Amino acid sequence: MAAKGISRKYGFKAGTGLVSMGRWAAVCLFLSVFVCSCGYSREEKNRMKEIESLGRENAEAYIQGKYGFEPEIQEIVVCTERGEHDPRPWANGYVLVRMSYEGEVFRVHINGEEPGAEGRDDYQQELILREGKAFFEELLGYEIYDLYLEYGESGEKEKTFPKCHRGNFIGECYESGGFEDLLWRHPANIRIDDCGNRDLTRLWEERPEAAAFLEEYAADGKGKIVVISYKSREDYERGYDHSYGRSGILDFDICNDGLYLCSYAAFEEEGAGAKRFELQEYDGVIGACVDREAGRDLLISDGASEWQELGETGKRPFSAAYSVERKGIDETTVYLPVERWGRGAGVFIQHRNDGEWRQYEANLKMTRDKKYLFFTFRGFSEERFEFAVWGRK
């Protein structure tokens, strides 16, 4: 805190000499407590400097020994952790060193408390990603538009490093052409995107060897894989989110992109399966759900049900009320054109639950191209719900 701020807090003017010794003592005590609570002790600062210094030496020696070149160090960060009841983060003994060589920037994660420590790095990440893309294209038999690949150490080696940095750091030297072997040695979360409007529910029939490999890899506990087929490259760019598959998450909220996806297949230790999406349009409103069976799984209409006056809407006048009938209990996403209702439009949902009506305001999101507002109804026990829209242009 600046002296001016302290002066205001304690009601005196700095530099006047009019403050009693007792007040000065109180101020000094406050300052000492403030500094101690907000900063590291001298011993901890010295320890962090020592970790940084030895971490630099270890990282340089590690890269020289592994790849045979001398890197340029750009930045060193002492890794810290913070427990639930810790007043401040504490140094865990490791450093993250950002380096470069011949214009390529990479990172090393290594111990800074033990000389000659074993490290790991992401220097070969681009090579691994490039060869991974080629591997999956050959396996699936078509062009991949985007590949997300998150891998790391496994077993006892993984346990030797703290959790502060994990994604795409490995200690081994990758040999070109060995991507499949790398996969079996290192757990990975993988997302494979294409823009070919493919029906991936037919993957087991059309590419059985690919389905078998993906199933076996996931069932062995090595990782999780989601294969996604967008309707076109334009639809890929319009997609709301491309984070499926990251950090082990497979299809969480993938229904948000039902307007742009043809289908997807997910593989994890518990099992595998594929789903394709079905769209229904009525009065400019578009509904998206999983295609469960032949024929319509979704029916949108207006005037099919009476809107209940439960006092939740504040008697706001709405532009339209719609009913949605669906088969099964999958999530249903509804898209509303911004051109018609405006970016400030609002939606209330109503449905029956345990024989009683429920009514609440929907959490609206906007597609990346700003053309649609949308919400997702999960109500897994109801096959019908209504929603009312009011415009706020």
Short mmCIF file of C-alpha atoms in Angstrom, two decimals:
data_model
loop_
_atom_site.label_atom_id
_atom_site.label_comp_id
_atom_site.label_asym_id
_atom_site.label_seq_id
_atom_site.Cartn_x
_atom_site.Cartn_y
_atom_site.Cartn_z
CA MET A 1 0.00 0.00 0.00
CA ALA A 2 1.39 3.49 -0.86
CA ALA A 3 2.20 5.96 1.97
CA LYS A 4 -0.57 8.24 0.72
CA GLY A 5 -3.11 5.45 1.08
CA ILE A 6 -1.86 4.63 4.59
CA SER A 7 -2.08 8.29 5.56
CA ARG A 8 -5.71 8.42 4.51
CA LYS A 9 -6.51 5.19 6.30
CA TYR A 10 -5.08 6.38 9.62
CA GLY A 11 -6.23 10.00 9.36
CA PHE A 12 -2.97 11.97 9.30
CA LYS A 13 -0.92 13.92 6.80
CA ALA A 14 2.39 12.37 5.82
CA GLY A 15 5.47 14.43 6.71
CA THR A 16 3.79 16.78 9.26
CA GLY A 17 5.49 15.33 12.33
CA LEU A 18 2.20 15.61 14.20
CA VAL A 19 1.57 11.90 14.72
CA SER A 20 2.16 10.38 18.13
CA MET A 21 4.71 7.63 18.67
CA GLY A 22 1.86 5.26 19.50
CA ARG A 23 0.22 5.89 16.14
CA TRP A 24 3.58 5.45 14.37
CA ALA A 25 4.03 2.13 16.15
CA ALA A 26 0.61 1.03 14.99
CA VAL A 27 1.42 2.05 11.44
CA CYS A 28 4.78 0.22 11.49
CA LEU A 29 3.11 -2.88 12.87
CA PHE A 30 0.53 -2.70 10.09
CA LEU A 31 3.24 -2.34 7.45
CA SER A 32 5.22 -5.29 8.76
CA VAL A 33 2.13 -7.51 8.83
CA PHE A 34 1.15 -6.33 5.34
CA VAL A 35 4.58 -7.06 3.84
CA CYS A 36 4.85 -10.45 5.50
CA SER A 37 1.37 -11.50 4.39
CA CYS A 38 1.80 -10.43 0.76
CA GLY A 39 5.41 -11.39 -0.03
CA TYR A 40 7.82 -14.29 0.35
CA SER A 41 10.35 -14.45 3.15
CA ARG A 42 14.00 -13.80 2.38
CA GLU A 43 14.77 -17.50 2.82
CA GLU A 44 12.05 -18.51 0.36
CA LYS A 45 13.19 -15.90 -2.17
CA ASN A 46 16.75 -17.21 -1.95
CA ARG A 47 15.49 -20.77 -2.35
CA MET A 48 13.54 -19.80 -5.46
CA LYS A 49 16.64 -18.12 -6.94
CA GLU A 50 18.65 -21.28 -6.31
CA ILE A 51 15.94 -23.41 -7.95
CA GLU A 52 15.96 -21.10 -10.97
CA SER A 53 19.76 -21.16 -11.26
CA LEU A 54 20.15 -24.94 -11.02
CA GLY A 55 17.05 -25.43 -13.18
CA ARG A 56 18.73 -23.42 -15.93
CA GLU A 57 21.86 -25.59 -15.76
CA ASN A 58 19.85 -28.81 -15.70
CA ALA A 59 17.68 -27.75 -18.64
CA GLU A 60 20.66 -26.81 -20.79
CA ALA A 61 22.45 -30.08 -20.01
CA TYR A 62 19.25 -32.07 -20.58
CA ILE A 63 18.67 -30.65 -24.08
CA GLN A 64 22.32 -30.96 -25.07
CA GLY A 65 22.39 -34.58 -23.94
CA LYS A 66 19.08 -35.50 -25.57
CA TYR A 67 19.22 -33.62 -28.88
CA GLY A 68 22.88 -32.60 -29.23
CA PHE A 69 22.40 -28.84 -29.64
CA GLU A 70 22.85 -25.82 -27.40
CA PRO A 71 19.55 -23.92 -26.94
CA GLU A 72 18.99 -20.25 -26.23
CA ILE A 73 17.12 -19.62 -23.00
CA GLN A 74 14.31 -17.08 -23.26
CA GLU A 75 12.53 -17.37 -19.92
CA ILE A 76 12.65 -19.36 -16.69
CA VAL A 77 9.63 -19.67 -14.41
CA VAL A 78 9.84 -21.33 -11.01
CA CYS A 79 6.90 -23.71 -10.74
CA THR A 80 4.57 -23.19 -7.80
CA GLU A 81 1.65 -24.95 -6.24
CA ARG A 82 -0.99 -23.77 -3.81
CA GLY A 83 -3.04 -25.89 -1.48
CA GLU A 84 -6.53 -25.04 -0.31
CA HIS A 85 -5.32 -23.52 2.96
CA ASP A 86 -1.95 -22.17 1.79
CA PRO A 87 -1.65 -18.37 2.22
CA ARG A 88 0.45 -18.13 -0.96
CA PRO A 89 1.84 -20.42 -3.69
CA TRP A 90 5.00 -22.31 -2.79
CA ALA A 91 7.85 -23.44 -5.03
CA ASN A 92 7.63 -27.17 -5.75
CA GLY A 93 11.28 -27.47 -6.79
CA TYR A 94 10.71 -27.51 -10.57
CA VAL A 95 11.14 -24.92 -13.29
CA LEU A 96 9.57 -24.39 -16.71
CA VAL A 97 12.23 -23.14 -19.11
CA ARG A 98 11.26 -21.58 -22.42
CA MET A 99 13.99 -22.11 -25.02
CA SER A 100 14.57 -21.67 -28.72
CA TYR A 101 16.74 -23.26 -31.36
CA GLU A 102 16.93 -22.18 -34.99
CA GLY A 103 13.73 -20.19 -34.64
CA GLU A 104 11.73 -22.96 -32.96
CA VAL A 105 10.43 -22.25 -29.45
CA PHE A 106 9.88 -25.08 -26.99
CA ARG A 107 9.75 -25.76 -23.24
CA VAL A 108 11.53 -27.93 -20.71
CA HIS A 109 10.08 -29.01 -17.37
CA ILE A 110 12.81 -30.08 -14.97
CA ASN A 111 13.86 -30.24 -11.33
CA GLY A 112 15.86 -27.32 -9.98
CA GLU A 113 16.86 -28.79 -6.64
CA GLU A 114 18.83 -31.83 -7.80
CA PRO A 115 21.85 -31.63 -10.14
CA GLY A 116 21.54 -33.54 -13.41
CA ALA A 117 17.82 -34.15 -12.88
CA GLU A 118 15.68 -36.03 -15.38
CA GLY A 119 13.46 -33.74 -17.42
CA ARG A 120 10.83 -33.71 -20.12
CA ASP A 121 10.10 -31.34 -22.98
CA ASP A 122 7.80 -30.56 -25.93
CA TYR A 123 10.51 -29.91 -28.54
CA GLN A 124 9.17 -32.59 -30.91
CA GLN A 125 5.49 -31.73 -30.48
CA GLU A 126 5.03 -30.39 -34.03
CA LEU A 127 6.68 -33.47 -35.55
CA ILE A 128 4.52 -35.79 -33.44
CA LEU A 129 1.36 -33.88 -34.36
CA ARG A 130 2.22 -33.94 -38.08
CA GLU A 131 2.90 -37.67 -38.07
CA GLY A 132 -0.17 -38.26 -35.92
CA LYS A 133 -2.34 -36.56 -38.51
CA ALA A 134 -0.87 -38.73 -41.27
CA PHE A 135 -1.38 -41.86 -39.14
CA PHE A 136 -5.07 -41.20 -38.48
CA GLU A 137 -5.73 -40.21 -42.10
CA GLU A 138 -4.38 -43.56 -43.25
CA LEU A 139 -6.29 -45.39 -40.52
CA LEU A 140 -9.64 -43.71 -41.25
CA GLY A 141 -9.20 -43.45 -45.02
CA TYR A 142 -10.00 -39.76 -45.40
CA GLU A 143 -8.54 -36.27 -44.96
CA ILE A 144 -8.46 -34.83 -41.46
CA TYR A 145 -9.13 -31.12 -41.15
CA ASP A 146 -7.97 -30.68 -37.56
CA LEU A 147 -6.31 -32.90 -34.95
CA TYR A 148 -6.07 -32.18 -31.25
CA LEU A 149 -3.53 -34.39 -29.51
CA GLU A 150 -2.81 -34.21 -25.78
CA TYR A 151 -0.35 -36.79 -24.48
CA GLY A 152 1.99 -37.21 -21.53
CA GLU A 153 4.02 -39.56 -19.38
CA SER A 154 2.51 -42.64 -17.81
CA GLY A 155 3.05 -44.97 -14.86
CA GLU A 156 5.81 -44.33 -12.34
CA LYS A 157 7.53 -41.79 -14.57
CA GLU A 158 4.42 -39.64 -14.60
CA LYS A 159 4.33 -39.70 -10.80
CA THR A 160 7.86 -38.32 -10.49
CA PHE A 161 6.78 -34.95 -11.87
CA PRO A 162 4.40 -32.51 -10.15
CA LYS A 163 1.08 -31.74 -11.81
CA CYS A 164 1.87 -28.12 -12.66
CA HIS A 165 2.74 -28.92 -16.31
CA ARG A 166 1.69 -32.07 -18.14
CA GLY A 167 0.32 -31.56 -21.64
CA ASN A 168 2.64 -32.89 -24.39
CA PHE A 169 5.76 -33.12 -22.23
CA ILE A 170 7.71 -36.39 -22.58
CA GLY A 171 11.21 -37.45 -21.63
CA GLU A 172 11.90 -39.90 -24.46
CA CYS A 173 13.34 -38.91 -27.82
CA TYR A 174 10.72 -39.54 -30.49
CA GLU A 175 11.87 -41.44 -33.56
CA SER A 176 10.16 -40.36 -36.79
CA GLY A 177 7.75 -43.02 -38.03
CA GLY A 178 6.99 -44.35 -34.58
CA PHE A 179 3.69 -42.61 -33.84
CA GLU A 180 1.66 -45.77 -33.19
CA ASP A 181 4.31 -47.02 -30.76
CA LEU A 182 4.28 -43.63 -29.05
CA LEU A 183 0.52 -43.88 -28.56
CA TRP A 184 0.78 -47.22 -26.79
CA ARG A 185 3.48 -45.89 -24.44
CA HIS A 186 1.80 -42.59 -23.61
CA PRO A 187 -1.83 -41.91 -22.61
CA ALA A 188 -3.54 -39.41 -24.88
CA ASN A 189 -6.73 -37.43 -25.33
CA ILE A 190 -7.46 -37.12 -29.03
CA ARG A 191 -9.97 -35.20 -31.14
CA ILE A 192 -10.11 -35.88 -34.87
CA ASP A 193 -12.16 -33.45 -36.99
CA ASP A 194 -13.11 -33.69 -40.64
CA CYS A 195 -15.39 -31.57 -42.80
CA GLY A 196 -16.73 -34.31 -45.06
CA ASN A 197 -20.31 -34.62 -43.75
CA ARG A 198 -19.67 -38.29 -42.86
CA ASP A 199 -22.03 -40.61 -41.06
CA LEU A 200 -19.73 -42.03 -38.39
CA THR A 201 -22.40 -44.44 -37.17
CA ARG A 202 -21.23 -46.50 -40.17
CA LEU A 203 -17.58 -46.47 -39.08
CA TRP A 204 -17.70 -50.06 -37.79
CA GLU A 205 -19.11 -51.19 -41.13
CA GLU A 206 -16.99 -49.08 -43.49
CA ARG A 207 -13.65 -49.01 -41.60
CA PRO A 208 -13.72 -51.94 -39.16
CA GLU A 209 -9.93 -51.93 -38.68
CA ALA A 210 -10.05 -48.26 -37.63
CA ALA A 211 -12.95 -48.81 -35.24
CA ALA A 212 -11.18 -51.83 -33.74
CA PHE A 213 -7.95 -49.88 -33.17
CA LEU A 214 -9.70 -46.93 -31.54
CA GLU A 215 -11.79 -49.22 -29.34
CA GLU A 216 -8.76 -51.23 -28.24
CA TYR A 217 -6.70 -48.13 -27.44
CA ALA A 218 -9.45 -46.59 -25.32
CA ALA A 219 -10.43 -49.88 -23.64
CA ASP A 220 -6.81 -50.40 -22.57
CA GLY A 221 -7.11 -47.20 -20.55
CA LYS A 222 -4.58 -45.37 -22.69
CA GLY A 223 -6.82 -42.41 -23.43
CA LYS A 224 -10.03 -41.05 -24.87
CA ILE A 225 -10.80 -40.32 -28.50
CA VAL A 226 -13.62 -38.43 -30.21
CA VAL A 227 -13.98 -38.41 -34.01
CA ILE A 228 -16.17 -35.59 -35.34
CA SER A 229 -17.51 -34.96 -38.83
CA TYR A 230 -18.68 -31.43 -39.66
CA LYS A 231 -20.95 -30.83 -42.62
CA SER A 232 -18.45 -28.52 -44.35
CA ARG A 233 -15.43 -26.32 -43.67
CA GLU A 234 -17.77 -23.37 -43.38
CA ASP A 235 -19.74 -25.22 -40.72
CA TYR A 236 -16.52 -26.03 -38.87
CA GLU A 237 -15.74 -22.31 -38.69
CA ARG A 238 -19.27 -21.58 -37.49
CA GLY A 239 -19.05 -24.23 -34.77
CA TYR A 240 -19.59 -22.95 -31.26
CA ASP A 241 -16.78 -24.89 -29.61
CA HIS A 242 -13.84 -27.04 -30.67
CA SER A 243 -12.66 -28.16 -27.24
CA TYR A 244 -14.22 -31.62 -27.29
CA GLY A 245 -11.66 -34.20 -26.27
CA ARG A 246 -9.48 -31.84 -24.25
CA SER A 247 -8.49 -32.94 -20.76
CA GLY A 248 -10.34 -36.21 -21.25
CA ILE A 249 -13.71 -34.60 -21.98
CA LEU A 250 -15.34 -36.30 -24.95
CA ASP A 251 -18.83 -35.19 -25.92
CA PHE A 252 -19.72 -32.78 -23.12
CA ASP A 253 -22.01 -30.12 -24.63
CA ILE A 254 -21.33 -31.37 -28.16
CA CYS A 255 -25.06 -30.90 -28.80
CA ASN A 256 -24.32 -27.16 -28.91
CA ASP A 257 -22.87 -27.79 -32.37
CA GLY A 258 -25.76 -29.96 -33.59
CA LEU A 259 -26.54 -27.39 -36.28
CA TYR A 260 -23.09 -27.87 -37.84
CA LEU A 261 -22.27 -31.52 -37.20
CA CYS A 262 -23.24 -34.56 -39.20
CA SER A 263 -22.08 -37.11 -36.60
CA TYR A 264 -19.44 -38.09 -34.06
CA ALA A 265 -17.98 -41.25 -32.52
CA ALA A 266 -16.57 -41.43 -28.99
CA PHE A 267 -14.17 -44.02 -27.59
CA GLU A 268 -13.32 -44.41 -23.90
CA GLU A 269 -12.47 -47.15 -21.44
CA GLU A 270 -16.15 -47.73 -20.57
CA GLY A 271 -17.14 -48.30 -24.19
CA ALA A 272 -17.61 -46.76 -27.62
CA GLY A 273 -20.47 -45.51 -29.75
CA ALA A 274 -21.48 -43.09 -32.48
CA LYS A 275 -24.31 -40.63 -33.00
CA ARG A 276 -25.54 -38.53 -35.90
CA PHE A 277 -27.67 -35.39 -35.66
CA GLU A 278 -31.13 -34.65 -36.98
CA LEU A 279 -32.47 -31.16 -37.68
CA GLN A 280 -36.06 -29.92 -37.78
CA GLU A 281 -37.09 -26.41 -38.83
CA TYR A 282 -40.34 -24.63 -38.19
CA ASP A 283 -41.13 -20.92 -38.54
CA GLY A 284 -37.42 -20.08 -38.69
CA VAL A 285 -36.69 -22.03 -35.49
CA ILE A 286 -34.24 -24.91 -35.87
CA GLY A 287 -34.12 -27.85 -33.49
CA ALA A 288 -31.22 -30.31 -33.30
CA CYS A 289 -31.12 -33.67 -31.58
CA VAL A 290 -29.54 -37.08 -31.94
CA ASP A 291 -31.12 -39.15 -34.72
CA ARG A 292 -32.36 -42.20 -32.84
CA GLU A 293 -34.62 -43.95 -35.36
CA ALA A 294 -36.14 -43.72 -38.83
CA GLY A 295 -38.54 -40.84 -39.32
CA ARG A 296 -38.81 -37.67 -37.29
CA ASP A 297 -37.38 -37.66 -33.80
CA LEU A 298 -38.32 -34.02 -33.32
CA LEU A 299 -41.47 -32.02 -34.02
CA ILE A 300 -41.65 -28.25 -33.47
CA SER A 301 -45.00 -26.47 -33.66
CA ASP A 302 -46.91 -23.54 -32.21
CA GLY A 303 -50.27 -23.46 -30.53
CA ALA A 304 -50.06 -27.13 -29.55
CA SER A 305 -50.05 -26.38 -25.82
CA GLU A 306 -51.30 -23.61 -23.58
CA TRP A 307 -48.64 -21.38 -22.05
CA GLN A 308 -48.92 -21.51 -18.28
CA GLU A 309 -49.10 -18.31 -16.24
CA LEU A 310 -46.96 -19.27 -13.26
CA GLY A 311 -45.68 -15.81 -12.43
CA GLU A 312 -42.15 -16.61 -13.57
CA THR A 313 -42.08 -14.49 -16.72
CA GLY A 314 -43.08 -11.28 -14.98
CA LYS A 315 -45.95 -11.06 -17.50
CA ARG A 316 -43.49 -10.05 -20.20
CA PRO A 317 -45.17 -10.13 -23.61
CA PHE A 318 -43.57 -12.68 -25.91
CA SER A 319 -43.45 -12.88 -29.67
CA ALA A 320 -44.16 -16.58 -30.01
CA ALA A 321 -44.67 -19.79 -28.03
CA TYR A 322 -43.57 -23.13 -29.41
CA SER A 323 -43.92 -26.79 -28.47
CA VAL A 324 -41.21 -29.36 -29.01
CA GLU A 325 -42.04 -33.06 -29.06
CA ARG A 326 -39.12 -35.47 -29.13
CA LYS A 327 -38.52 -39.17 -29.02
CA GLY A 328 -36.15 -40.49 -26.40
CA ILE A 329 -34.38 -38.53 -23.71
CA ASP A 330 -31.42 -36.97 -25.53
CA GLU A 331 -30.48 -33.33 -25.26
CA THR A 332 -32.26 -30.98 -27.65
CA THR A 333 -30.76 -27.70 -28.85
CA VAL A 334 -32.94 -24.93 -30.25
CA TYR A 335 -31.53 -22.20 -32.53
CA LEU A 336 -33.27 -18.83 -32.93
CA PRO A 337 -32.26 -16.51 -35.80
CA VAL A 338 -30.85 -13.22 -34.49
CA GLU A 339 -32.09 -11.44 -37.62
CA ARG A 340 -35.67 -12.09 -36.49
CA TRP A 341 -35.54 -11.71 -32.69
CA GLY A 342 -32.44 -9.62 -32.11
CA ARG A 343 -29.37 -10.26 -29.95
CA GLY A 344 -31.25 -9.22 -26.82
CA ALA A 345 -34.02 -11.77 -27.19
CA GLY A 346 -35.03 -13.85 -24.20
CA VAL A 347 -36.51 -17.32 -23.76
CA PHE A 348 -38.57 -19.01 -21.05
CA ILE A 349 -38.92 -22.79 -20.93
CA GLN A 350 -41.79 -24.72 -19.42
CA HIS A 351 -42.29 -28.43 -18.94
CA ARG A 352 -43.92 -30.86 -16.55
CA ASN A 353 -41.82 -32.52 -13.88
CA ASP A 354 -43.31 -35.12 -11.49
CA GLY A 355 -46.79 -33.99 -12.52
CA GLU A 356 -46.13 -30.29 -11.90
CA TRP A 357 -45.32 -27.45 -14.28
CA ARG A 358 -41.87 -25.91 -14.13
CA GLN A 359 -40.94 -22.63 -15.76
CA TYR A 360 -37.56 -20.86 -15.91
CA GLU A 361 -35.48 -18.56 -18.09
CA ALA A 362 -33.11 -20.26 -20.52
CA ASN A 363 -29.39 -19.54 -20.57
CA LEU A 364 -28.96 -18.28 -24.12
CA LYS A 365 -25.67 -18.52 -26.00
CA MET A 366 -24.71 -17.22 -29.43
CA THR A 367 -23.15 -19.10 -32.33
CA ARG A 368 -19.72 -18.03 -33.45
CA ASP A 369 -21.05 -16.38 -36.61
CA LYS A 370 -23.55 -14.37 -34.51
CA LYS A 371 -26.48 -15.60 -36.60
CA TYR A 372 -28.26 -17.65 -33.95
CA LEU A 373 -29.04 -17.58 -30.26
CA PHE A 374 -29.42 -21.06 -28.84
CA PHE A 375 -30.22 -23.03 -25.72
CA THR A 376 -30.12 -26.71 -24.83
CA PHE A 377 -32.94 -28.52 -23.05
CA ARG A 378 -31.76 -31.54 -21.10
CA GLY A 379 -34.95 -32.58 -19.22
CA PHE A 380 -34.07 -36.25 -19.56
CA SER A 381 -37.41 -37.44 -18.20
CA GLU A 382 -39.66 -35.38 -20.49
CA GLU A 383 -40.41 -35.97 -24.14
CA ARG A 384 -42.10 -32.60 -24.55
CA PHE A 385 -41.37 -29.02 -23.56
CA GLU A 386 -42.51 -25.54 -24.54
CA PHE A 387 -40.62 -22.30 -24.87
CA ALA A 388 -41.66 -18.69 -25.32
CA VAL A 389 -39.55 -16.07 -27.10
CA TRP A 390 -39.66 -12.34 -26.76
CA GLY A 391 -37.64 -9.91 -28.84
CA ARG A 392 -35.46 -7.12 -27.44
CA LYS A 393 -33.90 -5.57 -30.53
#
